[in-house]
PDB file of C-alpha atoms in Angstrom:
ATOM      1  CA  MET F  13      -6.153-102.379  35.839  1.00  0.00           C
ATOM      2  CA  ASN F  14      -7.555 -99.191  37.382  1.00  0.00           C
ATOM      3  CA  LYS F  15     -10.727 -97.714  35.930  1.00  0.00           C
ATOM      4  CA  ILE F  16     -12.757 -94.511  36.317  1.00  0.00           C
ATOM      5  CA  ASN F  17     -16.241 -93.777  35.046  1.00  0.00           C
ATOM      6  CA  LEU F  18     -16.495 -90.190  33.754  1.00  0.00           C
ATOM      7  CA  GLU F  19     -20.191 -90.114  34.712  1.00  0.00           C
ATOM      8  CA  GLN F  20     -19.411 -90.836  38.388  1.00  0.00           C
ATOM      9  CA  LEU F  21     -16.588 -88.404  39.187  1.00  0.00           C
ATOM     10  CA  GLN F  22     -16.171 -86.679  42.524  1.00  0.00           C
ATOM     11  CA  PHE F  23     -14.966 -83.053  42.333  1.00  0.00           C
ATOM     12  CA  GLY F  24     -12.754 -81.263  44.820  1.00  0.00           C
ATOM     13  CA  TYR F  25     -12.677 -77.487  45.260  1.00  0.00           C
ATOM     14  CA  ASP F  26      -9.834 -75.312  46.560  1.00  0.00           C
ATOM     15  CA  ASP F  27     -11.227 -72.743  49.020  1.00  0.00           C
ATOM     16  CA  SER F  28      -8.265 -70.463  48.318  1.00  0.00           C
ATOM     17  CA  ASP F  29      -9.224 -69.982  44.641  1.00  0.00           C
ATOM     18  CA  PRO F  30     -10.577 -66.463  44.069  1.00  0.00           C
ATOM     19  CA  ALA F  31     -14.004 -65.651  42.624  1.00  0.00           C
ATOM     20  CA  GLY F  32     -14.043 -66.353  38.905  1.00  0.00           C
ATOM     21  CA  TYR F  33     -11.666 -69.313  39.269  1.00  0.00           C
ATOM     22  CA  LYS F  34     -13.610 -71.694  41.515  1.00  0.00           C
ATOM     23  CA  ALA F  35     -13.404 -74.800  39.358  1.00  0.00           C
ATOM     24  CA  GLY F  36     -14.056 -78.283  40.655  1.00  0.00           C
ATOM     25  CA  THR F  37     -11.340 -80.795  39.775  1.00  0.00           C
ATOM     26  CA  SER F  38     -11.141 -84.538  39.400  1.00  0.00           C
ATOM     27  CA  ARG F  39      -7.604 -85.727  38.580  1.00  0.00           C
ATOM     28  CA  LEU F  40      -7.754 -88.942  36.573  1.00  0.00           C
ATOM     29  CA  GLY F  41      -4.083 -89.776  36.056  1.00  0.00           C
ATOM     30  CA  PRO F  42      -3.175 -90.735  39.628  1.00  0.00           C
ATOM     31  CA  ALA F  43      -6.423 -92.689  40.036  1.00  0.00           C
ATOM     32  CA  ILE F  44      -5.710 -94.932  37.037  1.00  0.00           C
ATOM     33  CA  GLY F  45      -1.966 -95.211  37.602  1.00  0.00           C
ATOM     34  CA  ALA F  46      -0.839 -92.980  34.716  1.00  0.00           C
ATOM     35  CA  ALA F  47       2.773 -91.794  34.730  1.00  0.00           C
ATOM     36  CA  ARG F  48       3.348 -90.055  31.364  1.00  0.00           C
ATOM     37  CA  LEU F  49      -0.060 -88.497  30.615  1.00  0.00           C
ATOM     38  CA  GLY F  50      -2.205 -86.333  32.841  1.00  0.00           C
ATOM     39  CA  ALA F  51      -5.939 -85.733  32.630  1.00  0.00           C
ATOM     40  CA  THR F  52      -8.149 -83.600  34.815  1.00  0.00           C
ATOM     41  CA  VAL F  53     -11.882 -83.077  34.478  1.00  0.00           C
ATOM     42  CA  TYR F  54     -12.957 -79.573  35.489  1.00  0.00           C
ATOM     43  CA  GLU F  55     -16.470 -78.655  36.545  1.00  0.00           C
ATOM     44  CA  LEU F  56     -17.399 -75.006  36.021  1.00  0.00           C
ATOM     45  CA  THR F  57     -20.489 -73.260  37.273  1.00  0.00           C
ATOM     46  CA  GLU F  58     -21.628 -70.025  35.630  1.00  0.00           C
ATOM     47  CA  GLY F  59     -18.974 -67.292  35.582  1.00  0.00           C
ATOM     48  CA  GLN F  60     -16.068 -69.544  36.575  1.00  0.00           C
ATOM     49  CA  SER F  61     -12.856 -70.224  34.628  1.00  0.00           C
ATOM     50  CA  ILE F  62     -10.333 -73.019  34.896  1.00  0.00           C
ATOM     51  CA  CYS F  63      -7.345 -70.675  35.168  1.00  0.00           C
ATOM     52  CA  PRO F  64      -6.073 -67.346  33.856  1.00  0.00           C
ATOM     53  CA  TYR F  65      -5.276 -66.933  30.149  1.00  0.00           C
ATOM     54  CA  HIS F  66      -1.917 -68.652  29.595  1.00  0.00           C
ATOM     55  CA  TYR F  67       0.378 -70.700  27.387  1.00  0.00           C
ATOM     56  CA  GLU F  68       3.055 -73.234  28.229  1.00  0.00           C
ATOM     57  CA  TYR F  69       6.519 -74.356  27.265  1.00  0.00           C
ATOM     58  CA  GLY F  70       7.165 -78.057  27.796  1.00  0.00           C
ATOM     59  CA  CYS F  71       3.513 -79.092  27.636  1.00  0.00           C
ATOM     60  CA  GLU F  72       0.872 -79.672  24.978  1.00  0.00           C
ATOM     61  CA  GLU F  73      -2.756 -79.834  26.104  1.00  0.00           C
ATOM     62  CA  TRP F  74      -6.028 -81.003  24.638  1.00  0.00           C
ATOM     63  CA  ALA F  75      -9.445 -79.836  25.843  1.00  0.00           C
ATOM     64  CA  ILE F  76     -12.304 -82.302  25.452  1.00  0.00           C
ATOM     65  CA  VAL F  77     -15.739 -80.850  26.214  1.00  0.00           C
ATOM     66  CA  LEU F  78     -17.823 -83.428  28.076  1.00  0.00           C
ATOM     67  CA  SER F  79     -20.893 -81.246  28.726  1.00  0.00           C
ATOM     68  CA  GLY F  80     -22.072 -77.666  28.489  1.00  0.00           C
ATOM     69  CA  THR F  81     -20.855 -74.835  26.280  1.00  0.00           C
ATOM     70  CA  PRO F  82     -17.619 -73.279  27.545  1.00  0.00           C
ATOM     71  CA  THR F  83     -16.178 -70.148  25.976  1.00  0.00           C
ATOM     72  CA  LEU F  84     -12.615 -70.599  24.775  1.00  0.00           C
ATOM     73  CA  ARG F  85     -10.427 -67.517  24.604  1.00  0.00           C
ATOM     74  CA  HIS F  86      -7.440 -68.052  22.285  1.00  0.00           C
ATOM     75  CA  PRO F  87      -5.005 -65.859  20.299  1.00  0.00           C
ATOM     76  CA  GLY F  88      -7.535 -65.454  17.470  1.00  0.00           C
ATOM     77  CA  GLY F  89     -10.443 -64.353  19.682  1.00  0.00           C
ATOM     78  CA  GLU F  90     -13.188 -66.371  21.361  1.00  0.00           C
ATOM     79  CA  ASP F  91     -15.261 -69.396  20.377  1.00  0.00           C
ATOM     80  CA  VAL F  92     -18.094 -71.184  22.129  1.00  0.00           C
ATOM     81  CA  LEU F  93     -17.448 -74.915  22.289  1.00  0.00           C
ATOM     82  CA  ALA F  94     -20.011 -77.708  22.630  1.00  0.00           C
ATOM     83  CA  ALA F  95     -20.097 -81.200  24.104  1.00  0.00           C
ATOM     84  CA  GLY F  96     -17.905 -83.474  21.981  1.00  0.00           C
ATOM     85  CA  ASP F  97     -15.575 -80.705  20.775  1.00  0.00           C
ATOM     86  CA  VAL F  98     -11.835 -81.400  21.041  1.00  0.00           C
ATOM     87  CA  VAL F  99      -9.169 -78.704  20.670  1.00  0.00           C
ATOM     88  CA  CYS F 100      -5.387 -78.727  20.987  1.00  0.00           C
ATOM     89  CA  PHE F 101      -3.291 -76.071  22.698  1.00  0.00           C
ATOM     90  CA  PRO F 102       0.210 -76.445  21.253  1.00  0.00           C
ATOM     91  CA  GLU F 103       3.295 -75.417  23.150  1.00  0.00           C
ATOM     92  CA  GLY F 104       4.074 -71.689  23.055  1.00  0.00           C
ATOM     93  CA  PRO F 105       2.099 -68.491  22.369  1.00  0.00           C
ATOM     94  CA  ASP F 106      -0.041 -70.070  19.624  1.00  0.00           C
ATOM     95  CA  GLY F 107      -1.495 -72.354  22.299  1.00  0.00           C
ATOM     96  CA  ALA F 108      -2.642 -69.592  24.666  1.00  0.00           C
ATOM     97  CA  HIS F 109      -6.049 -70.333  26.158  1.00  0.00           C
ATOM     98  CA  LYS F 110      -8.632 -69.746  28.874  1.00  0.00           C
ATOM     99  CA  LEU F 111     -11.860 -71.714  29.335  1.00  0.00           C
ATOM    100  CA  THR F 112     -14.836 -70.028  31.003  1.00  0.00           C
ATOM    101  CA  ASN F 113     -18.445 -70.956  31.633  1.00  0.00           C
ATOM    102  CA  ALA F 114     -20.309 -67.867  30.417  1.00  0.00           C
ATOM    103  CA  GLY F 115     -23.699 -69.648  30.390  1.00  0.00           C
ATOM    104  CA  GLY F 116     -26.068 -71.050  32.978  1.00  0.00           C
ATOM    105  CA  GLU F 117     -25.529 -74.788  32.445  1.00  0.00           C
ATOM    106  CA  THR F 118     -22.672 -76.462  34.339  1.00  0.00           C
ATOM    107  CA  VAL F 119     -19.668 -77.193  32.106  1.00  0.00           C
ATOM    108  CA  ARG F 120     -17.397 -80.214  32.295  1.00  0.00           C
ATOM    109  CA  VAL F 121     -14.128 -80.148  30.359  1.00  0.00           C
ATOM    110  CA  MET F 122     -11.288 -82.676  30.396  1.00  0.00           C
ATOM    111  CA  LEU F 123      -7.774 -81.325  29.893  1.00  0.00           C
ATOM    112  CA  LEU F 124      -5.314 -83.973  28.726  1.00  0.00           C
ATOM    113  CA  SER F 125      -1.574 -83.326  28.550  1.00  0.00           C
ATOM    114  CA  ASN F 126       1.844 -84.862  28.542  1.00  0.00           C
ATOM    115  CA  LYS F 127       3.479 -84.888  31.981  1.00  0.00           C
ATOM    116  CA  GLN F 128       6.849 -83.236  31.742  1.00  0.00           C
ATOM    117  CA  SER F 129       8.890 -81.403  34.288  1.00  0.00           C
ATOM    118  CA  PRO F 130       9.885 -78.671  34.349  1.00  0.00           C
ATOM    119  CA  VAL F 131       7.227 -76.657  32.556  1.00  0.00           C
ATOM    120  CA  VAL F 132       7.129 -72.887  32.157  1.00  0.00           C
ATOM    121  CA  VAL F 133       3.769 -71.107  31.975  1.00  0.00           C
ATOM    122  CA  VAL F 134       3.332 -67.546  30.698  1.00  0.00           C
ATOM    123  CA  TYR F 135       0.339 -65.438  31.786  1.00  0.00           C
ATOM    124  CA  PRO F 136       0.148 -62.535  29.289  1.00  0.00           C
ATOM    125  CA  ASP F 137      -2.666 -60.610  31.011  1.00  0.00           C
ATOM    126  CA  GLY F 138      -0.880 -60.528  34.349  1.00  0.00           C
ATOM    127  CA  ALA F 139       2.656 -60.218  32.919  1.00  0.00           C
ATOM    128  CA  LYS F 140       3.707 -63.271  34.937  1.00  0.00           C
ATOM    129  CA  ILE F 141       5.809 -66.357  34.366  1.00  0.00           C
ATOM    130  CA  GLY F 142       5.566 -69.520  36.428  1.00  0.00           C
ATOM    131  CA  ALA F 143       8.230 -72.207  36.499  1.00  0.00           C
ATOM    132  CA  TYR F 144       6.926 -75.555  37.742  1.00  0.00           C
ATOM    133  CA  THR F 145       9.400 -78.311  38.523  1.00  0.00           C
ATOM    134  CA  GLY F 146       7.218 -80.784  40.392  1.00  0.00           C
ATOM    135  CA  GLU F 147       8.959 -79.829  43.635  1.00  0.00           C
ATOM    136  CA  GLU F 148       7.184 -77.136  45.641  1.00  0.00           C
ATOM    137  CA  THR F 149      10.446 -75.658  46.903  1.00  0.00           C
ATOM    138  CA  ASP F 150      11.667 -75.192  43.310  1.00  0.00           C
ATOM    139  CA  THR F 151       8.501 -73.658  41.888  1.00  0.00           C
ATOM    140  CA  ILE F 152       8.175 -69.914  41.369  1.00  0.00           C
ATOM    141  CA  MET F 153       5.695 -67.359  40.024  1.00  0.00           C
ATOM    142  CA  VAL F 154       7.207 -64.002  39.066  1.00  0.00           C
ATOM    143  CA  ARG F 155       6.500 -60.845  37.169  1.00  0.00           C
ATOM    144  CA  ARG F 156       9.440 -59.726  35.146  1.00  0.00           C
ATOM    145  CA  GLU F 157      10.171 -57.039  37.735  1.00  0.00           C
ATOM    146  CA  SER F 158       9.262 -58.963  40.924  1.00  0.00           C
ATOM    147  CA  SER F 159       7.910 -62.056  42.617  1.00  0.00           C
ATOM    148  CA  VAL F 160       4.096 -62.189  42.566  1.00  0.00           C
ATOM    149  CA  ASP F 161       1.088 -64.220  43.607  1.00  0.00           C
ATOM    150  CA  TYR F 162      -0.462 -66.580  41.026  1.00  0.00           C
ATOM    151  CA  TYR F 163      -3.672 -64.535  40.587  1.00  0.00           C
ATOM    152  CA  ASP F 164      -2.034 -61.096  40.729  1.00  0.00           C
ATOM    153  CA  ARG F 165      -3.487 -58.826  37.992  1.00  0.00           C
ATOM    154  CA  GLU F 166      -5.988 -61.442  36.800  1.00  0.00           C
ATOM    155  CA  ALA F 167      -9.604 -60.418  36.340  1.00  0.00           C
TER     156      ALA F 167
END
């Protein structure tokens, strides 16, 4: 049995993430030997978001707030969440979401999802679609009229 303590996580940061999207990540699934479910804990300092506003086909996600008060943007507007809150982002446009730390206290949020491939992600603000197959050579991010970078047109 593999075990992780959520109070003792180590977070990695991707230096290529642009300002506003510098989230620390701790991927739990591989560490505990999970094959069908994925879970990542994100650590957000003030002003940072996990990723651009998006929704997915082929994936349902849950957000579980571990600490802090992240702001959740969703199709109905925005809500401030608190530690202990759990929300579901269903597949498709009704599940669109973006989590941001708008306050001063560090936020930790766990995203839990089924692991399915391929998955298609739609980014309404940037007019982009990403198709993720699990194979880097078969993954693409495009705008309807052209191929684009992941963060193109994101604030």
